[in-house]
Every structure is written in C-alpha cells, then in structure tokens.
Amino acid sequence: NAGVTQTPKFQVLKTGQSMTLQCAQDMNHEYMSWYRQDPGMGLRLIHYSVGAGITDQGEVPNGYNVSRSTTEDFPLRLLSAAPSQTSVYFCASSVLGGNGYTFGSGTRLTVV
Amino acid sequence: GESVGLHLPTLSVQEGDNSIINCAYSNSASDYFIWYKQESGKGPQFIIDIRSNMDKRQGQRVTVLLNKTVKHLSLQIAATQPGDSAVYFCAEKLNRDDKIIFGKGTRLHILP
C-alpha cells in the first residue's frame, strides 16, 4: 500500500513549456485534490475531484487543467508554465466526507 | 469570503512544556475544523478534527478547542517533544462541497 504517489519530485521548466504532474493513490479514495504551497501563503486549493469523471475548481485554478479518468489517477497539467507557478505542489486524497487527507510527498517546480 | 488565518507565524516552546497554537476563522458556516502537521520536506499529516457543534475534542497528547462566539480555534499539545517540531495548519471544511481550505500555518520550535 503506497498511499499517494507524486512524480516527479523536482522539475525545472522554461517559461511557456507544458508538463503534467502525476498523482496516483491505491487506497480507492473517491476524493482527490491538488494544492500549491508558497512561502507565507499556506496551501491553496487548485482543483479537486469527488470521483472519476468529476472535477471542480478550487481557489487558484487559472493556468492549470485536471482530468479524472480513473479513481486512482489525478494528473495536473500546466499548459504554458509561468514563473508565478514556481511552487511546491501537493496531491491529496481521502474518502468522501473524510477530513483526514493523505498527502503525497510533493513536487517542487521551478519555472525560469 | 472564506478565510482561515493564524495569530502567530512562529512559536517557540521549551521541551516538556505545553504548546498552544491559535487560529482565527471567518466562515461561520464551516462544518469541521481540522489541524494538520507538516514536517520539513513532507506533506501535511492529519492530527485531529472537531465538528462545528462541539467545543472540545481530545486526542493523544492533543486537544482542540473551538470558540464559535469569537471564531477562534486552538490546538494544545501536552508535554511538547522534539518530534513536535513542525508547521501546524488549521483548516476548515464545508460538507456541501467536500473541500478543505487551509490557513497560513504556524511554525513550532522546540527549545532544548
């Protein structure tokens, strides 16, 4: 039981490049979400999903796309990276209605 | 709008003493208030939650107090240990949309 797995752990992108941050969980959790963490800003919700085929926007969705084709996977796509997207990204999952999210170990993204 | 904030960004406590981490919230409609702990280089970990119709909840060495009159939440850690050194986040959740909104965090330093 691996929990929540995020890849890659580190990534450097040039402005305008695109990439996908991967997130997978093996706990059969319906709920999955993406947060970004910046110094002094805490964790801010980007997108979330309550089940396969269902996604919704969080606090800071602009510049990011998500899809949820399976229960296990919830990738986050940056279509055209900007320096403002430099951050640490966390994926989390839980059962529906649960408060105890399981977080991945994060992806540190730098956009130059 | 929804917001969760903290009174102090850094708290230093002597090992063995009790720690009290405070949090102010603004959304009276939140159904749950939650505390997470984040150690350096890791994702946040669930500590304890409290339903909005409760005043107090105890866990192992931790107690959460909720004062709805002044919209204040606190986390008390008994007999603080070196392993308690981390950033602590308060968060709030509305049941209707299943998403958790985090505050900015308080760093807890343990003095030897």
Short mmCIF file of C-alpha atoms in Angstrom, two decimals:
data_model
loop_
_atom_site.label_atom_id
_atom_site.label_comp_id
_atom_site.label_asym_id
_atom_site.label_seq_id
_atom_site.Cartn_x
_atom_site.Cartn_y
_atom_site.Cartn_z
CA ASN A 1 0.00 0.00 0.00
CA ALA A 2 1.96 3.00 -1.30
CA GLY A 3 -0.58 5.73 -0.35
CA VAL A 4 -0.34 8.82 -2.57
CA THR A 5 2.50 8.85 -5.08
CA GLN A 6 3.60 12.02 -6.84
CA THR A 7 6.03 12.25 -9.72
CA PRO A 8 8.38 13.88 -10.42
CA LYS A 9 9.80 15.11 -7.10
CA PHE A 10 11.65 18.00 -8.73
CA GLN A 11 11.21 19.75 -12.07
CA VAL A 12 12.63 22.84 -13.77
CA LEU A 13 10.68 24.29 -16.67
CA LYS A 14 11.25 27.19 -19.01
CA THR A 15 8.52 29.79 -19.36
CA GLY A 16 5.95 28.62 -21.89
CA GLN A 17 6.70 24.91 -21.58
CA SER A 18 3.99 22.46 -20.68
CA MET A 19 4.10 19.50 -18.35
CA THR A 20 1.98 17.12 -16.34
CA LEU A 21 2.40 16.43 -12.64
CA GLN A 22 1.33 12.90 -11.87
CA CYS A 23 -0.62 11.76 -8.80
CA ALA A 24 -1.75 8.23 -8.07
CA GLN A 25 -3.35 6.65 -5.00
CA ASP A 26 -4.01 2.99 -4.22
CA MET A 27 -6.50 3.41 -1.37
CA ASN A 28 -9.63 3.53 -3.55
CA HIS A 29 -10.32 7.09 -2.35
CA GLU A 30 -13.07 8.92 -4.18
CA TYR A 31 -11.81 12.40 -3.34
CA MET A 32 -8.57 13.78 -4.76
CA SER A 33 -7.18 17.30 -4.86
CA TRP A 34 -4.21 19.43 -5.80
CA TYR A 35 -2.72 22.18 -3.63
CA ARG A 36 0.16 24.53 -4.15
CA GLN A 37 2.29 25.76 -1.27
CA ASP A 38 4.16 29.04 -1.42
CA PRO A 39 6.17 30.66 1.43
CA GLY A 40 3.84 32.58 3.74
CA MET A 41 0.75 31.55 1.77
CA GLY A 42 -0.04 28.17 3.25
CA LEU A 43 -1.70 25.61 0.98
CA ARG A 44 -4.08 26.84 -1.68
CA LEU A 45 -6.53 24.55 -3.44
CA ILE A 46 -6.11 24.38 -7.22
CA HIS A 47 -8.58 21.70 -8.38
CA TYR A 48 -10.39 18.81 -6.79
CA SER A 49 -12.42 15.76 -7.76
CA VAL A 50 -15.09 13.78 -5.92
CA GLY A 51 -14.92 10.82 -8.29
CA ALA A 52 -13.97 9.59 -11.74
CA GLY A 53 -15.26 11.92 -14.43
CA ILE A 54 -15.94 14.77 -11.98
CA THR A 55 -13.64 17.75 -11.39
CA ASP A 56 -14.12 21.22 -9.96
CA GLN A 57 -12.12 24.38 -9.43
CA GLY A 58 -10.56 25.43 -6.16
CA GLU A 59 -9.17 28.79 -5.02
CA VAL A 60 -6.46 29.22 -7.67
CA PRO A 61 -7.37 27.21 -10.81
CA ASN A 62 -6.08 29.56 -13.52
CA GLY A 63 -3.24 28.11 -15.60
CA TYR A 64 -3.97 24.53 -14.57
CA ASN A 65 -6.08 21.72 -16.02
CA VAL A 66 -7.07 18.41 -14.49
CA SER A 67 -8.91 15.27 -15.50
CA ARG A 68 -10.06 12.20 -13.59
CA SER A 69 -10.49 9.27 -15.93
CA THR A 70 -9.88 6.67 -13.20
CA THR A 71 -10.34 6.55 -9.43
CA GLU A 72 -6.60 6.09 -8.95
CA ASP A 73 -5.11 8.92 -11.02
CA PHE A 74 -5.49 12.68 -10.92
CA PRO A 75 -2.90 14.43 -13.13
CA LEU A 76 -2.34 18.18 -13.05
CA ARG A 77 -1.43 19.87 -16.32
CA LEU A 78 0.36 23.15 -16.83
CA LEU A 79 -0.32 24.21 -20.41
CA SER A 80 2.10 27.16 -20.57
CA ALA A 81 4.27 27.48 -17.49
CA ALA A 82 4.86 30.91 -15.95
CA PRO A 83 7.33 31.97 -13.22
CA SER A 84 4.32 32.62 -10.94
CA GLN A 85 3.72 28.87 -10.98
CA THR A 86 7.01 28.21 -9.20
CA SER A 87 5.84 26.39 -6.08
CA VAL A 88 5.62 23.09 -4.26
CA TYR A 89 2.62 21.06 -5.41
CA PHE A 90 0.85 18.54 -3.21
CA CYS A 91 -1.71 15.97 -4.19
CA ALA A 92 -4.10 14.63 -1.53
CA SER A 93 -6.81 12.01 -1.35
CA SER A 94 -9.47 10.87 1.08
CA VAL A 95 -12.74 9.00 1.33
CA LEU A 96 -15.72 11.18 0.52
CA GLY A 97 -16.67 13.22 3.57
CA GLY A 98 -13.38 12.49 5.28
CA ASN A 99 -11.23 15.13 6.97
CA GLY A 100 -8.06 13.12 7.16
CA TYR A 101 -6.48 13.72 3.79
CA THR A 102 -3.49 11.60 2.81
CA PHE A 103 -0.92 13.80 1.12
CA GLY A 104 1.83 12.89 -1.29
CA SER A 105 5.41 13.99 -0.69
CA GLY A 106 5.15 16.88 -3.13
CA THR A 107 6.64 18.10 -6.41
CA ARG A 108 8.96 21.10 -6.28
CA LEU A 109 8.51 23.02 -9.54
CA THR A 110 10.69 25.90 -10.67
CA VAL A 111 9.77 27.93 -13.76
CA VAL A 112 12.60 30.06 -15.15
CA GLY B 1 -15.33 35.06 1.66
CA GLU B 2 -13.80 32.02 3.27
CA SER B 3 -10.55 32.60 5.13
CA VAL B 4 -8.61 30.86 7.85
CA GLY B 5 -5.74 32.67 9.50
CA LEU B 6 -3.34 32.38 12.39
CA HIS B 7 -2.33 34.80 15.12
CA LEU B 8 1.40 33.92 15.25
CA PRO B 9 3.65 32.70 12.45
CA THR B 10 6.32 31.25 14.83
CA LEU B 11 6.03 29.77 18.31
CA SER B 12 9.00 28.67 20.49
CA VAL B 13 8.30 26.29 23.37
CA GLN B 14 10.53 24.61 25.92
CA GLU B 15 10.68 20.83 25.62
CA GLY B 16 8.26 19.32 28.12
CA ASP B 17 6.03 22.38 28.29
CA ASN B 18 2.58 22.58 26.76
CA SER B 19 2.15 24.30 23.38
CA ILE B 20 -0.88 26.30 22.33
CA ILE B 21 -1.32 27.17 18.67
CA ASN B 22 -4.10 29.59 17.82
CA CYS B 23 -6.20 30.14 14.73
CA ALA B 24 -8.92 32.61 13.75
CA TYR B 25 -11.52 31.78 11.15
CA SER B 26 -14.15 33.85 9.39
CA ASN B 27 -16.62 31.39 7.87
CA SER B 28 -19.31 30.63 10.42
CA ALA B 29 -20.84 28.07 8.03
CA SER B 30 -17.89 25.67 8.22
CA ASP B 31 -18.90 22.17 9.35
CA TYR B 32 -15.49 20.96 10.51
CA PHE B 33 -12.25 22.50 11.71
CA ILE B 34 -9.11 20.48 11.26
CA TRP B 35 -5.47 20.59 12.33
CA TYR B 36 -2.62 19.31 10.18
CA LYS B 37 1.09 18.96 10.94
CA GLN B 38 3.77 19.36 8.29
CA GLU B 39 7.33 18.27 8.94
CA SER B 40 10.14 19.62 6.83
CA GLY B 41 10.17 18.17 3.32
CA LYS B 42 6.94 16.23 3.78
CA GLY B 43 3.27 16.60 3.01
CA PRO B 44 0.84 17.63 5.75
CA GLN B 45 -0.47 14.97 8.15
CA PHE B 46 -3.91 14.95 9.75
CA ILE B 47 -3.81 15.46 13.53
CA ILE B 48 -7.34 15.98 14.77
CA ASP B 49 -10.66 17.49 13.73
CA ILE B 50 -13.63 18.96 15.52
CA ARG B 51 -17.19 19.27 14.36
CA SER B 52 -18.65 22.75 14.45
CA ASN B 53 -21.26 21.78 17.07
CA MET B 54 -18.55 20.75 19.57
CA ASP B 55 -16.41 22.87 21.90
CA LYS B 56 -13.60 20.47 22.71
CA ARG B 57 -12.09 17.29 21.43
CA GLN B 58 -9.15 15.35 22.80
CA GLY B 59 -6.71 13.01 21.14
CA GLN B 60 -3.42 11.53 22.17
CA ARG B 61 -1.49 14.46 23.76
CA VAL B 62 -3.54 16.94 21.71
CA THR B 63 -6.69 18.89 22.46
CA VAL B 64 -8.59 21.13 20.10
CA LEU B 65 -10.82 23.88 21.44
CA LEU B 66 -13.43 25.71 19.40
CA ASN B 67 -14.93 29.02 20.45
CA LYS B 68 -17.62 29.90 17.96
CA THR B 69 -18.52 33.15 19.71
CA VAL B 70 -15.18 34.72 18.78
CA LYS B 71 -14.45 32.41 15.83
CA HIS B 72 -11.32 31.03 17.42
CA LEU B 73 -9.70 27.60 17.23
CA SER B 74 -6.72 26.34 19.21
CA LEU B 75 -4.53 23.26 19.29
CA GLN B 76 -2.96 22.31 22.59
CA ILE B 77 -0.04 19.88 22.63
CA ALA B 78 0.82 18.42 26.02
CA ALA B 79 4.43 17.79 27.08
CA THR B 80 5.93 19.04 23.85
CA GLN B 81 8.60 16.79 22.39
CA PRO B 82 11.32 17.39 19.76
CA GLY B 83 9.25 15.39 17.28
CA ASP B 84 6.51 18.01 17.55
CA SER B 85 8.71 20.50 15.73
CA ALA B 86 6.80 21.28 12.52
CA VAL B 87 4.45 23.74 10.84
CA TYR B 88 0.87 23.44 12.04
CA PHE B 89 -2.07 24.39 9.84
CA CYS B 90 -5.64 24.93 10.81
CA ALA B 91 -8.19 24.27 8.10
CA GLU B 92 -11.92 24.39 7.62
CA LYS B 93 -14.38 22.41 5.61
CA LEU B 94 -17.94 22.73 4.43
CA ASN B 95 -19.70 19.40 3.97
CA ARG B 96 -21.59 20.60 0.92
CA ASP B 97 -18.52 20.66 -1.35
CA ASP B 98 -16.07 18.36 0.46
CA LYS B 99 -13.07 20.67 0.02
CA ILE B 100 -10.71 21.78 2.77
CA ILE B 101 -9.34 25.33 2.92
CA PHE B 102 -6.06 25.79 4.78
CA GLY B 103 -4.72 28.69 6.81
CA LYS B 104 -1.17 30.01 6.50
CA GLY B 105 0.50 27.93 9.21
CA THR B 106 2.44 28.37 12.48
CA ARG B 107 5.98 27.07 12.87
CA LEU B 108 6.56 25.39 16.24
CA HIS B 109 10.17 25.45 17.53
CA ILE B 110 11.10 23.18 20.43
CA LEU B 111 13.79 24.58 22.72
CA PRO B 112 16.03 22.04 24.50
#
